[in-house]
């Protein structure tokens, strides 16, 4: 492999390019009109404009990206995450054109792209699943009958989707019909498929995911777990590895279950198997993400592995060089997704110009970043600016380092989730490890962030005033 087209933008495009360059592989960036001067464009060896700013006119144009790869003699395409990363048709088209898709085969993407097809695939392996009705349904009256049989509360989920879209928790029968109609409408709008399914709602779950890596020679490894329970609107914001609640026995059991899930669809490359863990530490299969995850850096830090390098090597047909028994967890890692969102205004996107944008530095601090000072945050894409990752010898050290790093991450011009990340890290429930996916609903209070910001502003003003007064002092010379 000598040249890779990175079919993405922002921090993940740069992340992939860094490893490719380390391996002596040239990189090609693709960019939309608004991204002409973006960081990933400057970082690549070559860059090609592929369309106007909206993603459906640029980053989602799979055929155009394949034409770019062919015209520049690229051997492979790395899709990053989002956009075309879990598009089976794109992977298949790349394969037809003799271009390596750095990811699983299209068959695995297709199977795991549907939550119902995924559940069907893993049934033969006796993987525990949340009780429910594992068939697509759009008939509201029939669905209500099924929900009553399962017992409230229940969860309505879009079959074709993810990211919390088309998902509704229904507490009782009276609100079922309206919630069902909303879920169908949202699923149709987001995925072009309004089919949903129904399962029992697990009241106080932890969201635990297992990183897997598979080669074409029959080896599938599990690279331990990530704790992803700090979420807003069913989207992860803070992730860590390892999880504070898993025993070595449970870790092994969940890891081996994840390997079986990967085996069920003849998986290749990096993937993530997601589980719910209830308050009694029973785990249930949720879905498989057939790509590199946003939160992969925390796994890299605790294992010492480069997941992108492993992706590239197995895509070239090489065998994995590490054995399961050789893998060990070392230290603890924490990741905060730094979104251009306003946590004081229901996490609504915040667009604007990055008048100040200074990254924290120091031992144990890693920033996977896609922006520079002076750049505009565009309205067309996911609002994530960067990922702030800290690593310590234990969980407490990683948390304290994260608080320190957040304080030294300077952003002016847009609102970000940095204050929310600090709120999480300083909260007793998070520090004690006693939390679940309802953390934001239970504990988040925008007034605390406002109070902290006001207090810090007052301290900064006092320091500035003191400095000003000292600068204005008149030095009186003694009379000779």
Coordinates of C-alpha atoms in Angstrom, one line a residue:
X1 CA 0.0 0.0 0.0
X2 CA 1.6 3.3 -1.1
X3 CA -1.3 5.8 -1.2
X4 CA -4.5 6.2 0.8
X5 CA -7.5 8.4 0.1
X6 CA -9.0 9.5 3.5
X7 CA -12.7 9.9 2.8
X8 CA -13.4 12.2 5.7
X9 CA -12.5 15.5 7.3
X10 CA -11.5 17.1 10.6
X11 CA -9.6 15.4 13.4
X12 CA -10.2 11.8 12.2
X13 CA -8.8 12.5 8.8
X14 CA -5.6 13.9 10.4
X15 CA -5.5 11.0 12.8
X16 CA -5.5 8.5 10.0
X17 CA -3.0 10.5 8.0
X18 CA -0.5 10.6 10.9
X19 CA -0.3 6.8 11.1
X20 CA -0.2 6.5 7.3
X21 CA 2.8 8.9 7.1
X22 CA 4.5 7.0 9.9
X23 CA 4.1 3.9 7.8
X24 CA 5.5 5.6 4.7
X25 CA 2.2 5.7 2.9
X26 CA 1.2 8.9 1.0
X27 CA -2.2 10.4 1.8
X28 CA -4.9 12.2 -0.2
X29 CA -7.4 14.5 1.4
X30 CA -10.8 15.2 -0.1
X31 CA -12.5 18.5 0.7
X32 CA -15.7 20.5 0.2
X33 CA -15.8 24.2 -0.7
X34 CA -16.0 25.4 2.9
X35 CA -13.1 23.1 3.9
X36 CA -10.7 24.4 1.3
X37 CA -8.3 25.7 4.0
X38 CA -9.1 23.1 6.6
X39 CA -6.3 21.5 8.7
X40 CA -6.7 18.0 7.1
X41 CA -6.2 19.6 3.6
X42 CA -3.0 21.1 4.7
X43 CA -1.7 18.0 6.4
X44 CA -2.2 15.6 3.4
X45 CA 0.3 15.0 0.6
X46 CA -2.4 15.7 -2.0
X47 CA -5.9 17.2 -1.8
X48 CA -8.8 17.2 -4.2
X49 CA -12.0 19.3 -4.1
X50 CA -15.0 17.0 -4.4
X51 CA -18.0 19.3 -4.2
X52 CA -20.0 22.0 -2.4
X53 CA -20.2 22.4 1.4
X54 CA -23.3 20.3 2.2
X55 CA -22.2 16.7 2.9
X56 CA -24.6 15.2 0.3
X57 CA -22.8 17.3 -2.3
X58 CA -19.3 16.3 -1.2
X59 CA -18.3 13.8 1.6
X60 CA -21.2 11.5 0.8
X61 CA -20.5 11.2 -2.9
X62 CA -19.0 7.7 -2.8
X63 CA -18.6 7.4 -6.6
X64 CA -16.7 10.7 -6.8
X65 CA -14.3 9.7 -4.1
X66 CA -13.7 6.3 -5.8
X67 CA -12.9 8.2 -9.0
X68 CA -10.4 10.4 -7.1
X69 CA -8.7 7.3 -5.8
X70 CA -8.5 5.8 -9.3
X71 CA -7.3 9.0 -11.0
X72 CA -4.5 9.4 -8.4
X73 CA -3.4 5.8 -8.3
X74 CA -4.4 5.2 -4.7
X75 CA -4.4 1.7 -3.4
X76 CA -7.0 2.2 -0.6
X77 CA -9.7 4.3 0.9
X78 CA -10.0 4.9 4.7
X79 CA -13.5 6.1 5.6
X80 CA -12.8 7.3 9.2
X81 CA -16.1 7.3 11.0
X82 CA -19.4 8.9 10.0
X83 CA -20.2 9.8 6.4
X84 CA -19.5 6.6 4.3
X85 CA -17.8 4.5 6.9
X86 CA -20.7 2.1 7.4
X87 CA -22.1 2.3 3.8
X88 CA -22.0 -1.2 2.4
X89 CA -22.6 -0.1 -1.2
X90 CA -19.5 2.2 -1.0
X91 CA -17.3 -0.6 0.4
X92 CA -18.6 -2.9 -2.3
X93 CA -18.0 -0.3 -5.1
X94 CA -14.4 0.2 -3.8
X95 CA -13.9 -3.6 -3.9
X96 CA -15.2 -3.8 -7.5
X97 CA -12.7 -1.1 -8.6
X98 CA -9.8 -3.0 -7.0
X99 CA -9.4 -0.4 -4.3
X100 CA -8.9 -1.7 -0.7
X101 CA -11.6 -0.5 1.7
X102 CA -9.9 -0.2 5.0
X103 CA -12.7 -1.7 7.0
X104 CA -14.8 -4.8 7.0
X105 CA -16.2 -6.4 3.9
X106 CA -19.6 -5.1 2.6
X107 CA -21.4 -8.2 3.8
X108 CA -20.5 -7.5 7.5
X109 CA -21.4 -3.8 7.1
X110 CA -24.8 -4.8 5.7
X111 CA -25.6 -7.3 8.4
X112 CA -24.6 -5.2 11.3
X113 CA -26.1 -2.0 9.7
X114 CA -29.5 -3.3 10.7
X115 CA -30.1 -3.9 14.4
X116 CA -32.6 -6.6 13.6
X117 CA -30.3 -8.4 11.1
X118 CA -27.5 -8.2 13.7
X119 CA -29.6 -9.8 16.3
X120 CA -30.6 -12.6 13.9
X121 CA -26.9 -13.2 13.0
X122 CA -25.7 -13.6 16.6
X123 CA -28.6 -15.8 17.8
X124 CA -26.7 -19.0 16.9
X125 CA -23.9 -17.9 19.3
X126 CA -26.2 -17.6 22.4
X127 CA -25.3 -14.0 23.0
X128 CA -27.6 -12.5 25.7
X129 CA -30.0 -9.9 24.4
X130 CA -32.6 -7.5 25.9
X131 CA -36.0 -9.2 25.9
X132 CA -38.2 -7.8 23.1
X133 CA -39.9 -8.3 19.7
X134 CA -37.1 -8.7 17.2
X135 CA -39.0 -7.9 14.0
X136 CA -39.5 -4.7 12.2
X137 CA -42.9 -3.1 12.8
X138 CA -44.8 0.0 11.7
X139 CA -48.3 -1.0 12.7
X140 CA -49.1 1.1 15.8
X141 CA -51.9 -1.0 17.2
X142 CA -50.0 -4.2 16.8
X143 CA -46.9 -2.6 18.4
X144 CA -49.0 -1.5 21.4
X145 CA -50.2 -5.0 21.9
X146 CA -46.6 -6.3 21.8
X147 CA -45.5 -3.6 24.2
X148 CA -48.2 -4.6 26.7
X149 CA -47.0 -8.2 26.5
X150 CA -43.3 -7.2 27.1
X151 CA -44.3 -4.9 30.0
X152 CA -43.7 -1.2 30.4
X153 CA -41.4 0.7 30.4
X154 CA -40.3 -0.2 26.9
X155 CA -37.9 1.2 24.3
X156 CA -38.8 1.9 20.7
X157 CA -35.7 1.8 18.4
X158 CA -35.2 2.5 14.7
X159 CA -34.1 -0.7 13.0
X160 CA -31.8 1.1 10.4
X161 CA -30.3 3.8 12.6
X162 CA -28.2 4.9 15.5
X163 CA -27.1 7.9 17.4
X164 CA -30.4 8.1 19.4
X165 CA -32.5 9.0 16.3
X166 CA -35.8 7.2 16.1
X167 CA -35.4 6.1 19.8
X168 CA -38.2 6.7 22.4
X169 CA -38.6 5.5 26.0
X170 CA -42.3 4.8 26.7
X171 CA -43.3 4.7 30.4
X172 CA -46.9 3.6 30.0
X173 CA -49.6 2.6 27.5
X174 CA -51.3 6.0 27.3
X175 CA -48.2 7.7 25.7
X176 CA -47.3 4.8 23.5
X177 CA -49.1 5.8 20.3
X178 CA -47.7 9.3 20.2
X179 CA -44.2 8.1 21.0
X180 CA -44.4 5.4 18.4
X181 CA -45.5 7.8 15.7
X182 CA -42.6 10.2 16.6
X183 CA -40.1 7.4 16.4
X184 CA -41.3 6.2 13.0
X185 CA -41.3 9.8 11.7
X186 CA -37.8 10.5 13.0
X187 CA -36.4 7.2 11.6
X188 CA -38.0 7.8 8.2
X189 CA -36.5 11.3 8.1
X190 CA -33.0 10.3 9.3
X191 CA -32.6 6.9 7.6
X192 CA -35.3 6.6 4.9
X193 CA -36.6 3.6 6.8
X194 CA -39.4 4.0 9.3
X195 CA -39.3 0.4 10.6
X196 CA -38.8 0.1 14.4
X197 CA -38.6 -2.6 16.9
X198 CA -39.5 -2.9 20.6
X199 CA -37.5 -4.1 23.6
X200 CA -37.7 -4.0 27.3
X201 CA -36.3 -0.8 28.7
X202 CA -33.3 -1.4 31.1
X203 CA -33.8 1.1 33.8
X204 CA -30.3 1.9 35.1
X205 CA -27.8 0.7 32.5
X206 CA -24.2 1.2 31.9
X207 CA -23.1 1.5 28.2
X208 CA -20.1 -0.8 27.8
X209 CA -18.4 -1.4 24.4
X210 CA -15.7 -3.9 23.5
X211 CA -13.1 -3.1 20.9
X212 CA -12.4 -6.0 18.5
X213 CA -9.8 -6.4 15.8
X214 CA -9.9 -9.3 13.2
X215 CA -7.5 -10.4 10.4
X216 CA -8.2 -12.5 7.3
X217 CA -6.5 -15.5 8.9
X218 CA -9.1 -16.4 11.5
X219 CA -7.8 -14.4 14.4
X220 CA -10.2 -12.1 16.3
X221 CA -8.9 -10.2 19.4
X222 CA -10.8 -8.2 21.9
X223 CA -8.9 -5.1 23.1
X224 CA -10.8 -4.7 26.3
X225 CA -13.7 -2.3 27.0
X226 CA -14.7 1.3 27.0
X227 CA -17.1 2.9 29.5
X228 CA -19.5 5.1 27.5
X229 CA -22.3 5.9 29.9
X230 CA -21.9 9.7 30.0
X231 CA -24.2 10.7 27.2
X232 CA -26.6 13.5 26.1
X233 CA -29.4 12.7 23.7
X234 CA -28.1 9.2 23.5
X235 CA -24.8 10.5 22.2
X236 CA -21.6 9.8 24.1
X237 CA -19.6 12.8 25.4
X238 CA -17.2 11.3 27.9
X239 CA -15.6 7.9 27.5
X240 CA -13.0 6.0 29.5
X241 CA -11.0 2.7 29.5
X242 CA -11.1 0.5 31.3
X243 CA -14.6 0.5 33.0
X244 CA -14.6 0.9 36.7
X245 CA -17.3 -1.7 37.2
X246 CA -16.0 -4.7 35.3
X247 CA -14.3 -7.5 37.2
X248 CA -11.6 -9.5 35.3
X249 CA -14.1 -12.4 35.0
X250 CA -16.9 -10.2 33.5
X251 CA -14.3 -8.5 31.2
X252 CA -13.3 -11.9 29.8
X253 CA -16.9 -13.0 29.4
X254 CA -17.9 -9.8 27.5
X255 CA -14.8 -9.9 25.4
X256 CA -15.4 -13.4 24.4
X257 CA -19.0 -12.6 23.5
X258 CA -17.8 -9.7 21.4
X259 CA -15.4 -12.0 19.5
X260 CA -18.4 -14.3 18.7
X261 CA -20.4 -11.4 17.4
X262 CA -17.5 -10.5 15.1
X263 CA -17.3 -14.2 14.1
X264 CA -21.0 -14.3 13.2
X265 CA -20.5 -11.9 10.3
X266 CA -17.0 -12.9 9.2
X267 CA -15.6 -9.6 10.4
X268 CA -12.4 -8.0 9.2
X269 CA -10.5 -5.0 10.8
X270 CA -11.5 -2.8 13.7
X271 CA -15.0 -2.9 15.1
X272 CA -16.9 -2.3 18.3
X273 CA -19.5 -4.4 19.9
X274 CA -21.9 -2.5 22.2
X275 CA -23.5 -3.9 25.3
X276 CA -25.9 -2.7 28.0
X277 CA -24.9 -3.7 31.5
X278 CA -27.7 -3.7 34.1
X279 CA -27.4 -3.0 37.8
X280 CA -27.0 -6.7 38.5
X281 CA -24.1 -6.8 36.0
X282 CA -26.0 -8.8 33.4
X283 CA -25.0 -7.7 29.9
X284 CA -27.0 -7.6 26.7
X285 CA -25.9 -7.2 23.1
X286 CA -27.0 -3.9 21.5
X287 CA -25.3 -3.6 18.2
X288 CA -22.0 -3.6 16.3
X289 CA -20.3 -0.6 14.9
X290 CA -18.4 -1.6 11.8
X291 CA -15.8 1.1 11.8
X292 CA -13.2 2.8 13.9
X293 CA -14.9 4.5 16.9
X294 CA -14.6 8.1 17.9
X295 CA -13.3 7.0 21.3
X296 CA -10.6 4.6 20.0
X297 CA -7.8 6.7 21.5
X298 CA -8.6 5.5 25.1
X299 CA -8.1 1.9 23.9
X300 CA -4.8 2.9 22.3
X301 CA -3.5 4.4 25.4
X302 CA -4.3 1.5 27.8
X303 CA -3.0 -1.2 25.3
X304 CA -0.1 0.7 23.7
X305 CA -1.5 -0.3 20.2
X306 CA -2.1 1.9 17.1
X307 CA -5.5 0.8 15.9
X308 CA -5.2 2.6 12.6
X309 CA -1.9 0.9 11.9
X310 CA -3.6 -2.5 12.7
X311 CA -6.5 -1.6 10.4
X312 CA -4.1 -0.9 7.5
X313 CA -2.1 -4.0 8.1
X314 CA -5.0 -6.4 8.2
X315 CA -6.6 -4.6 5.1
X316 CA -3.3 -5.5 3.3
X317 CA -3.9 -9.2 4.3
X318 CA -1.3 -9.4 7.0
X319 CA -1.7 -11.5 10.2
X320 CA -2.2 -9.8 13.6
X321 CA 1.1 -9.9 15.4
X322 CA -0.2 -9.9 18.9
X323 CA -2.0 -12.8 20.8
X324 CA -4.9 -12.4 23.1
X325 CA -3.0 -13.6 26.2
X326 CA -0.3 -11.0 25.5
X327 CA -2.7 -8.1 25.8
X328 CA -2.7 -6.2 29.1
X329 CA -4.4 -3.1 30.5
X330 CA -1.9 -0.5 31.6
X331 CA -3.1 2.6 33.3
X332 CA -6.4 4.5 32.7
X333 CA -7.5 6.8 29.9
X334 CA -10.3 9.4 29.7
X335 CA -11.7 11.1 26.6
X336 CA -13.9 14.3 26.3
X337 CA -15.5 15.1 23.0
X338 CA -15.0 18.8 22.6
X339 CA -18.1 19.8 20.6
X340 CA -19.0 23.3 19.5
X341 CA -22.2 23.1 21.5
X342 CA -23.7 25.2 24.2
X343 CA -24.2 23.1 27.4
X344 CA -26.1 26.0 28.9
X345 CA -28.6 25.9 26.1
X346 CA -29.6 22.2 25.8
X347 CA -26.3 21.4 23.9
X348 CA -27.4 23.3 20.8
X349 CA -24.7 23.7 18.1
X350 CA -22.6 26.8 18.4
X351 CA -21.1 28.1 15.1
X352 CA -18.7 31.0 14.7
X353 CA -15.1 32.0 14.4
X354 CA -12.4 30.5 16.6
X355 CA -11.0 33.9 17.8
X356 CA -8.9 32.1 20.4
X357 CA -8.1 28.4 20.1
X358 CA -5.2 27.1 22.2
X359 CA -4.7 23.4 23.1
X360 CA -3.4 22.1 26.4
X361 CA -0.1 20.4 26.5
X362 CA 1.9 18.2 28.9
X363 CA 2.7 14.6 29.8
X364 CA -0.4 12.4 29.7
X365 CA -2.4 14.8 27.5
X366 CA -3.3 14.0 23.9
X367 CA -5.5 16.2 21.7
X368 CA -6.9 14.7 18.4
X369 CA -7.7 18.0 16.8
X370 CA -9.1 19.3 13.5
X371 CA -9.2 23.0 13.9
X372 CA -6.9 26.1 14.2
X373 CA -7.2 29.5 15.7
X374 CA -8.9 31.9 13.2
X375 CA -11.0 29.1 11.5
X376 CA -14.7 29.2 11.2
X377 CA -16.8 26.3 12.6
X378 CA -19.1 25.3 9.7
X379 CA -22.8 24.6 10.1
X380 CA -22.8 21.7 7.7
X381 CA -21.1 18.9 9.7
X382 CA -20.9 17.3 13.1
X383 CA -19.9 20.1 15.6
X384 CA -17.0 18.2 17.1
X385 CA -13.8 20.3 17.2
X386 CA -11.5 17.8 18.8
X387 CA -11.1 15.0 21.3
X388 CA -9.3 15.7 24.6
X389 CA -7.7 12.6 26.0
X390 CA -5.8 12.2 29.3
X391 CA -3.8 9.2 30.6
X392 CA -2.7 8.3 34.1
X393 CA -1.5 5.4 36.1
X394 CA -5.0 5.1 37.6
X395 CA -8.5 6.5 37.1
X396 CA -8.1 9.2 39.7
X397 CA -5.0 10.5 38.1
X398 CA -6.6 10.5 34.6
X399 CA -9.6 12.5 36.0
X400 CA -7.5 15.1 37.7
X401 CA -5.3 15.5 34.6
X402 CA -8.5 16.0 32.5
X403 CA -9.7 18.8 34.9
X404 CA -6.3 20.4 34.5
X405 CA -6.3 20.0 30.7
X406 CA -9.8 21.5 30.4
X407 CA -8.7 24.6 32.4
X408 CA -5.9 25.0 29.9
X409 CA -7.9 24.5 26.7
X410 CA -8.6 28.1 25.6
X411 CA -11.5 28.7 23.2
X412 CA -13.2 32.0 22.4
X413 CA -15.8 32.6 19.6
X414 CA -18.0 29.6 20.1
X415 CA -19.4 27.7 23.1
X416 CA -18.0 24.3 23.8
X417 CA -18.6 21.2 25.9
X418 CA -15.4 21.9 27.9
X419 CA -17.3 23.3 30.9
X420 CA -19.6 20.3 30.8
X421 CA -16.6 18.0 30.8
X422 CA -15.3 19.7 33.9
X423 CA -18.7 19.4 35.6
X424 CA -18.6 15.6 34.9
X425 CA -15.1 15.1 36.2
X426 CA -15.7 17.1 39.3
X427 CA -19.0 15.4 40.2
X428 CA -19.0 13.0 43.1
X429 CA -21.1 10.4 41.2
X430 CA -18.5 10.2 38.4
X431 CA -15.5 10.3 40.6
X432 CA -17.0 7.4 42.7
X433 CA -17.9 5.4 39.6
X434 CA -21.5 5.3 40.8
X435 CA -23.3 6.5 37.6
X436 CA -25.2 5.2 34.6
X437 CA -26.5 6.5 31.3
X438 CA -28.9 8.8 33.1
X439 CA -26.1 10.9 34.6
X440 CA -27.0 14.0 32.6
X441 CA -30.7 13.7 33.4
X442 CA -30.0 13.1 37.1
X443 CA -27.2 15.5 37.9
X444 CA -26.4 18.0 35.1
X445 CA -27.2 21.6 36.3
X446 CA -26.3 24.4 33.9
X447 CA -26.5 26.9 36.9
X448 CA -23.4 25.2 38.4
X449 CA -21.4 25.9 35.2
X450 CA -22.7 29.5 35.2
X451 CA -21.6 29.9 38.8
X452 CA -18.2 28.4 38.2
X453 CA -17.7 30.7 35.1
X454 CA -18.8 33.7 37.1
X455 CA -16.5 33.0 40.0
X456 CA -13.5 32.4 37.6
X457 CA -14.3 35.7 35.8
X458 CA -14.3 37.5 39.1
X459 CA -11.0 36.0 40.1
X460 CA -9.5 36.8 36.7
X461 CA -10.7 40.4 37.0
X462 CA -9.2 40.8 40.5
X463 CA -5.9 39.4 39.3
X464 CA -5.9 41.8 36.3
X465 CA -6.8 44.7 38.6
X466 CA -4.0 43.9 41.0
X467 CA -1.5 43.7 38.1
X468 CA -2.8 47.0 36.7
X469 CA -2.4 48.7 40.1
X470 CA 1.1 47.4 40.5
X471 CA 2.0 48.6 37.0
X472 CA 0.7 52.0 37.8
X473 CA 2.8 52.4 41.0
X474 CA 5.0 55.6 41.0
X475 CA 8.5 54.9 42.2
X476 CA 9.6 57.8 44.3
X477 CA 13.3 58.4 44.3
X478 CA 14.9 59.6 47.5
X479 CA 16.0 63.3 47.6
X480 CA 19.7 63.7 47.2

